[in-house]
Amino acid sequence: MAAEPAAVGSGQRRAAEPGAAGRLRTPVPGRCGYFVERKKRFCKMIPAQGRRFCGEHGDQEEENDRKRIPCPLDPKHTVYEDQLQKHLKKCNSREKPKPAYFVQDINAGLKDATEILDEQQLPISSLSREELEDLIRKLKKASNGIKPILKDQKLSHQALQEALNDPKNGESALKHLKQQASILGNMEKLQLLGPGRCFIEFGAGRGKLSHWVDIALQDAANVHFLLVERATTRFKVDGKHRKRDYIFERLQVDIQNLCLNKVPILKKEKLPVVGIGKHLCGAATDLALRCLVESYATQYDERNEDPSPKRFKSDKTDLAFNNFADERSGKNVSENWNPVAGIVIALCCHHRCQWKHYVGQEFFRTVGLGPVEFNYFQRMTSWATCGMQETITEASTIDAKSKDQSSDTEEHDQVNNRIECSSDSLQGLLTVEERKQIGRLCKLLIDQGRIRYLQQRGYNAALQYYTDSTVSLENVLLTAVPSQSSVPQPTA
């Protein structure tokens, strides 16, 4: 737990001063006695035994001339000036050595010379009626031939039945469990829940999706998990899997810089991977797709010129594959083996997509669109939910009440969408229903670019509704498996 940040000299030693507009209170026993003026409360850190103040505010009770200064690496905390050099060597904010699998911008995509910088983007509200109508005409023309209604694939999985029926789980927790159950149900339908695989959860957060996949597999042979998350996460479920005989490893790296070919377990085991994600935000979906389909699959084929089953160095892996294949289809999976066995990602936050990372650039150009239209469309995607303000407000109230219990930050699309809706409002030009329809069409067009990208690289890809809109407003699931696979595919 980090000490309460405070600029030098901004706080005061106010232990139990009565009065003060009735806002000051005695510090909690056993806690730091330093009053943080900026937050109008006492520091919550626990001081050493016999001390009144924590290490951050210890100079308040020391009778010497030692001075504390903001840390140059992170000004949110301070350090004694005479100990600065020593502190810089161990500060948690120091630049750490990059892992072997870190390759700068390997999944970022090619830089487009026509890319529009953020500061060059004009708000939608600045468009005239004629410009907006022209933009909508382009959208409808480009979307011609795309089915506006997706197939319902609202499934469940027996691995989560007990948790779903547990009355101790509140409404917020139940919402996440329903989504996770449907994702697992779709994975099972695509026959991706089997032995001899490495499951990679992108944007893992606490790792709950991998946790349930592990439970669903029921100790299947030679299965590993890689949890990709760039941020430090609290309340992780990793501890429940530390004593198992397989890898349950967390990779703290931005997907943009992740080279799967250099991850030790994948180099050693040569396992096919299954990419999964629950609410993978905006551009992160494009980065994950490129990480799997281009950076990993393509480079893997270049490293292994011989496509025969000899590439499997582990007899255990080969046996698991063959047994699973015989059980499912009567064929040897290794005959048509692909380094990426499947992709199952719940999409989210289209308003955070970026043209420079978008995998569907080629698709956009084939329908006469470019970065200018994309940057308008990605912001207009928020209109798909701006007509549901009452639902959003109710959900936000429920989330606020249960936030302390659930500590689940994965569902963040509602607040972000509400902000986008208000910032680009076009009062009087479009009705609420028209905005909703246009927003859905923008999301569908962006997702269609991702589908075409996967299809051109040999995958059977599809979009489907995996949960009800009352559970999550972001309720579309992207699935893909290799075309040559014997796995039956859902119709688009």
mmCIF file of C-alpha atoms in Angstrom, residues 79-286:
data_model
loop_
_atom_site.group_PDB
_atom_site.id
_atom_site.type_symbol
_atom_site.label_atom_id
_atom_site.label_comp_id
_atom_site.label_asym_id
_atom_site.label_seq_id
_atom_site.Cartn_x
_atom_site.Cartn_y
_atom_site.Cartn_z
ATOM 1 C CA VAL A 79 12.238 10.739 -0.318
ATOM 2 C CA TYR A 80 14.954 12.199 1.919
ATOM 3 C CA GLU A 81 17.208 14.362 -0.228
ATOM 4 C CA ASP A 82 20.376 12.827 1.224
ATOM 5 C CA GLN A 83 19.092 9.312 0.350
ATOM 6 C CA LEU A 84 17.951 10.077 -3.197
ATOM 7 C CA GLN A 85 20.615 8.086 -5.040
ATOM 8 C CA LYS A 86 20.031 5.031 -2.882
ATOM 9 C CA HIS A 87 16.269 5.326 -3.355
ATOM 10 C CA LEU A 88 16.509 5.602 -7.163
ATOM 11 C CA LYS A 89 18.141 2.157 -7.303
ATOM 12 C CA LYS A 90 15.178 0.454 -5.625
ATOM 13 C CA CYS A 91 12.204 2.737 -6.402
ATOM 14 C CA ASN A 92 9.248 0.755 -7.731
ATOM 15 C CA SER A 93 8.802 3.372 -10.461
ATOM 16 C CA ARG A 94 12.273 2.821 -11.924
ATOM 17 C CA GLU A 95 12.564 1.427 -15.425
ATOM 18 C CA LYS A 96 12.840 -2.322 -15.104
ATOM 19 C CA PRO A 97 14.696 -4.661 -17.483
ATOM 20 C CA LYS A 98 12.513 -5.637 -20.426
ATOM 21 C CA PRO A 99 11.536 -9.346 -20.596
ATOM 22 C CA ALA A 100 12.650 -11.478 -23.541
ATOM 23 C CA TYR A 101 9.176 -11.337 -25.100
ATOM 24 C CA PHE A 102 9.164 -7.516 -25.209
ATOM 25 C CA VAL A 103 9.615 -6.255 -28.781
ATOM 26 C CA GLN A 104 8.782 -2.593 -29.256
ATOM 27 C CA ASP A 105 5.659 -2.035 -31.417
ATOM 28 C CA ILE A 106 5.746 -5.524 -32.949
ATOM 29 C CA ASN A 107 1.930 -5.609 -33.079
ATOM 30 C CA ALA A 108 1.329 -1.913 -33.740
ATOM 31 C CA GLY A 109 0.853 -2.305 -37.474
ATOM 32 C CA LEU A 110 2.344 -0.271 -40.297
ATOM 33 C CA LYS A 111 2.355 3.475 -39.762
ATOM 34 C CA ASP A 112 -0.006 5.171 -42.198
ATOM 35 C CA ALA A 113 1.209 8.402 -43.754
ATOM 36 C CA THR A 114 -2.402 9.639 -43.846
ATOM 37 C CA GLU A 115 -2.951 8.994 -40.156
ATOM 38 C CA ILE A 116 -4.831 11.782 -38.392
ATOM 39 C CA LEU A 117 -3.399 12.938 -35.095
ATOM 40 C CA ASP A 118 -5.696 13.409 -32.106
ATOM 41 C CA GLU A 119 -5.192 17.161 -32.093
ATOM 42 C CA GLN A 120 -6.230 17.301 -35.772
ATOM 43 C CA GLN A 121 -9.573 15.555 -35.200
ATOM 44 C CA LEU A 122 -12.661 17.736 -35.269
ATOM 45 C CA PRO A 123 -15.596 16.958 -32.960
ATOM 46 C CA ILE A 124 -18.705 15.563 -34.607
ATOM 47 C CA SER A 125 -20.653 18.502 -33.225
ATOM 48 C CA SER A 126 -18.623 20.773 -35.539
ATOM 49 C CA LEU A 127 -20.085 19.115 -38.646
ATOM 50 C CA SER A 128 -22.800 20.881 -40.559
ATOM 51 C CA ARG A 129 -26.054 19.093 -41.349
ATOM 52 C CA GLU A 130 -24.882 18.496 -44.935
ATOM 53 C CA GLU A 131 -21.526 17.065 -43.806
ATOM 54 C CA LEU A 132 -23.213 14.782 -41.280
ATOM 55 C CA GLU A 133 -25.731 13.545 -43.847
ATOM 56 C CA ASP A 134 -22.895 12.842 -46.296
ATOM 57 C CA LEU A 135 -21.033 10.889 -43.607
ATOM 58 C CA ILE A 136 -24.129 8.816 -42.845
ATOM 59 C CA ARG A 137 -24.655 8.108 -46.568
ATOM 60 C CA LYS A 138 -21.075 6.791 -46.772
ATOM 61 C CA LEU A 139 -21.709 4.622 -43.723
ATOM 62 C CA LYS A 140 -24.873 3.059 -45.159
ATOM 63 C CA LYS A 141 -23.286 2.505 -48.569
ATOM 64 C CA ALA A 142 -20.234 0.780 -47.019
ATOM 65 C CA SER A 143 -22.512 -1.352 -44.815
ATOM 66 C CA ASN A 144 -24.623 -2.524 -47.746
ATOM 67 C CA GLY A 145 -24.608 -6.322 -47.815
ATOM 68 C CA ILE A 146 -23.612 -6.733 -44.148
ATOM 69 C CA LYS A 147 -26.257 -8.501 -42.083
ATOM 70 C CA PRO A 148 -27.366 -6.006 -39.414
ATOM 71 C CA ILE A 149 -28.745 -8.704 -37.117
ATOM 72 C CA LEU A 150 -26.250 -11.131 -35.589
ATOM 73 C CA LYS A 151 -26.957 -14.696 -34.598
ATOM 74 C CA ASP A 152 -27.832 -15.416 -30.975
ATOM 75 C CA GLN A 153 -25.266 -17.636 -29.255
ATOM 76 C CA LYS A 154 -26.267 -17.060 -25.622
ATOM 77 C CA LEU A 155 -24.848 -20.233 -24.136
ATOM 78 C CA SER A 156 -23.725 -21.399 -20.722
ATOM 79 C CA HIS A 157 -21.329 -23.927 -19.227
ATOM 80 C CA GLN A 158 -21.762 -26.388 -16.402
ATOM 81 C CA ALA A 159 -18.465 -25.271 -14.815
ATOM 82 C CA LEU A 160 -20.187 -22.082 -13.636
ATOM 83 C CA GLN A 161 -23.575 -23.489 -12.665
ATOM 84 C CA GLU A 162 -22.787 -23.627 -8.964
ATOM 85 C CA ALA A 163 -21.559 -20.018 -8.930
ATOM 86 C CA LEU A 164 -24.540 -18.863 -10.995
ATOM 87 C CA ASN A 165 -26.928 -20.440 -8.496
ATOM 88 C CA ASP A 166 -25.084 -19.160 -5.427
ATOM 89 C CA PRO A 167 -27.343 -16.608 -3.656
ATOM 90 C CA LYS A 168 -24.253 -14.952 -2.140
ATOM 91 C CA ASN A 169 -23.332 -13.527 -5.540
ATOM 92 C CA GLY A 170 -24.886 -10.105 -6.004
ATOM 93 C CA GLU A 171 -26.273 -8.636 -9.199
ATOM 94 C CA SER A 172 -22.924 -7.240 -10.349
ATOM 95 C CA ALA A 173 -21.080 -10.533 -9.785
ATOM 96 C CA LEU A 174 -23.895 -12.465 -11.481
ATOM 97 C CA LYS A 175 -23.592 -10.224 -14.526
ATOM 98 C CA HIS A 176 -19.940 -11.169 -15.003
ATOM 99 C CA LEU A 177 -20.600 -14.868 -14.330
ATOM 100 C CA LYS A 178 -23.262 -14.992 -17.058
ATOM 101 C CA GLN A 179 -20.856 -13.505 -19.576
ATOM 102 C CA GLN A 180 -18.037 -15.848 -18.582
ATOM 103 C CA ALA A 181 -20.389 -18.840 -18.774
ATOM 104 C CA SER A 182 -21.477 -17.890 -22.288
ATOM 105 C CA ILE A 183 -17.882 -17.374 -23.442
ATOM 106 C CA LEU A 184 -16.996 -20.852 -22.166
ATOM 107 C CA GLY A 185 -20.125 -22.268 -23.809
ATOM 108 C CA ASN A 186 -19.060 -20.820 -27.158
ATOM 109 C CA MET A 187 -15.524 -22.152 -26.678
ATOM 110 C CA GLU A 188 -16.933 -25.604 -26.020
ATOM 111 C CA LYS A 189 -19.111 -25.420 -29.127
ATOM 112 C CA LEU A 190 -16.014 -24.619 -31.183
ATOM 113 C CA GLN A 191 -14.211 -27.524 -29.459
ATOM 114 C CA LEU A 192 -11.496 -25.259 -28.089
ATOM 115 C CA LEU A 193 -11.705 -26.637 -24.545
ATOM 116 C CA GLY A 194 -9.293 -29.530 -24.789
ATOM 117 C CA PRO A 195 -5.846 -30.793 -23.754
ATOM 118 C CA GLY A 196 -2.488 -29.871 -25.250
ATOM 119 C CA ARG A 197 -3.122 -26.136 -25.560
ATOM 120 C CA CYS A 198 -1.997 -22.823 -24.170
ATOM 121 C CA PHE A 199 -4.769 -20.363 -23.375
ATOM 122 C CA ILE A 200 -3.744 -16.712 -23.635
ATOM 123 C CA GLU A 201 -6.071 -14.237 -21.954
ATOM 124 C CA PHE A 202 -5.550 -10.725 -23.310
ATOM 125 C CA GLY A 203 -6.455 -7.843 -21.020
ATOM 126 C CA ALA A 204 -6.671 -10.412 -18.241
ATOM 127 C CA GLY A 205 -7.285 -8.082 -15.298
ATOM 128 C CA ARG A 206 -7.819 -10.360 -12.313
ATOM 129 C CA GLY A 207 -7.701 -13.455 -14.527
ATOM 130 C CA LYS A 208 -11.218 -14.682 -13.818
ATOM 131 C CA LEU A 209 -11.868 -15.910 -17.375
ATOM 132 C CA SER A 210 -8.752 -18.106 -17.321
ATOM 133 C CA HIS A 211 -9.786 -19.317 -13.881
ATOM 134 C CA TRP A 212 -13.109 -20.609 -15.208
ATOM 135 C CA VAL A 213 -11.511 -22.108 -18.312
ATOM 136 C CA ASP A 214 -9.206 -24.059 -16.002
ATOM 137 C CA ILE A 215 -12.163 -25.350 -13.988
ATOM 138 C CA ALA A 216 -13.980 -26.344 -17.184
ATOM 139 C CA LEU A 217 -10.965 -28.340 -18.416
ATOM 140 C CA GLN A 218 -10.979 -30.543 -15.279
ATOM 141 C CA ASP A 219 -7.256 -31.273 -15.112
ATOM 142 C CA ALA A 220 -6.809 -31.900 -18.851
ATOM 143 C CA ALA A 221 -3.282 -32.959 -19.818
ATOM 144 C CA ASN A 222 -0.614 -30.473 -20.840
ATOM 145 C CA VAL A 223 -2.580 -27.236 -20.559
ATOM 146 C CA HIS A 224 -1.002 -23.875 -19.758
ATOM 147 C CA PHE A 225 -2.271 -20.334 -19.218
ATOM 148 C CA LEU A 226 -0.699 -16.981 -20.043
ATOM 149 C CA LEU A 227 -2.412 -13.883 -18.650
ATOM 150 C CA VAL A 228 -1.478 -10.693 -20.507
ATOM 151 C CA GLU A 229 -2.066 -7.432 -18.615
ATOM 152 C CA ARG A 230 -0.002 -4.248 -18.810
ATOM 153 C CA ALA A 231 -1.158 -2.844 -15.459
ATOM 154 C CA THR A 232 -0.476 -4.057 -11.942
ATOM 155 C CA THR A 233 -3.663 -5.730 -10.760
ATOM 156 C CA ARG A 234 -5.035 -6.269 -7.271
ATOM 157 C CA PHE A 235 -7.176 -9.194 -6.077
ATOM 158 C CA LYS A 236 -5.798 -11.560 -8.725
ATOM 159 C CA VAL A 237 -6.955 -15.195 -8.782
ATOM 160 C CA ASP A 238 -3.450 -16.391 -9.656
ATOM 161 C CA GLY A 239 -2.874 -17.624 -6.105
ATOM 162 C CA LYS A 240 -5.464 -20.373 -6.566
ATOM 163 C CA HIS A 241 -3.313 -21.942 -9.276
ATOM 164 C CA ARG A 242 0.235 -21.705 -7.917
ATOM 165 C CA LYS A 243 0.439 -25.261 -6.600
ATOM 166 C CA ARG A 244 -0.737 -26.899 -9.801
ATOM 167 C CA ASP A 245 1.535 -28.852 -12.150
ATOM 168 C CA TYR A 246 1.067 -26.516 -15.114
ATOM 169 C CA ILE A 247 2.009 -22.953 -16.023
ATOM 170 C CA PHE A 248 -0.347 -20.174 -14.892
ATOM 171 C CA GLU A 249 1.855 -17.234 -15.750
ATOM 172 C CA ARG A 250 1.177 -13.502 -15.858
ATOM 173 C CA LEU A 251 2.890 -11.405 -18.554
ATOM 174 C CA GLN A 252 2.933 -7.748 -17.519
ATOM 175 C CA VAL A 253 3.383 -6.160 -20.911
ATOM 176 C CA ASP A 254 1.388 -4.061 -23.361
ATOM 177 C CA ILE A 255 -0.107 -6.257 -26.105
ATOM 178 C CA GLN A 256 1.434 -3.844 -28.593
ATOM 179 C CA ASN A 257 4.912 -5.045 -27.554
ATOM 180 C CA LEU A 258 4.221 -8.747 -26.942
ATOM 181 C CA CYS A 259 6.114 -11.280 -29.072
ATOM 182 C CA LEU A 260 4.624 -14.692 -28.337
ATOM 183 C CA ASN A 261 7.432 -16.483 -30.176
ATOM 184 C CA LYS A 262 9.806 -15.414 -27.408
ATOM 185 C CA VAL A 263 7.647 -16.503 -24.453
ATOM 186 C CA PRO A 264 9.654 -19.345 -22.828
ATOM 187 C CA ILE A 265 6.784 -21.809 -22.381
ATOM 188 C CA LEU A 266 5.680 -21.457 -26.020
ATOM 189 C CA LYS A 267 9.252 -21.846 -27.292
ATOM 190 C CA LYS A 268 9.677 -24.987 -25.207
ATOM 191 C CA GLU A 269 6.339 -26.766 -25.578
ATOM 192 C CA LYS A 270 5.326 -25.734 -29.132
ATOM 193 C CA LEU A 271 1.677 -25.737 -28.060
ATOM 194 C CA PRO A 272 -1.074 -24.270 -30.242
ATOM 195 C CA VAL A 273 -2.629 -21.245 -28.576
ATOM 196 C CA VAL A 274 -6.208 -20.150 -27.972
ATOM 197 C CA GLY A 275 -6.602 -16.383 -27.640
ATOM 198 C CA ILE A 276 -9.395 -15.304 -25.303
ATOM 199 C CA GLY A 277 -10.569 -12.020 -23.806
ATOM 200 C CA LYS A 278 -13.556 -10.531 -21.995
ATOM 201 C CA HIS A 279 -14.241 -6.908 -22.903
ATOM 202 C CA LEU A 280 -10.957 -6.299 -24.679
ATOM 203 C CA CYS A 281 -11.024 -2.547 -25.024
ATOM 204 C CA GLY A 282 -10.942 -0.806 -28.413
ATOM 205 C CA ALA A 283 -7.553 -0.958 -30.099
ATOM 206 C CA ALA A 284 -6.458 -3.765 -27.747
ATOM 207 C CA THR A 285 -8.598 -6.169 -29.810
ATOM 208 C CA ASP A 286 -6.738 -5.215 -32.990
#
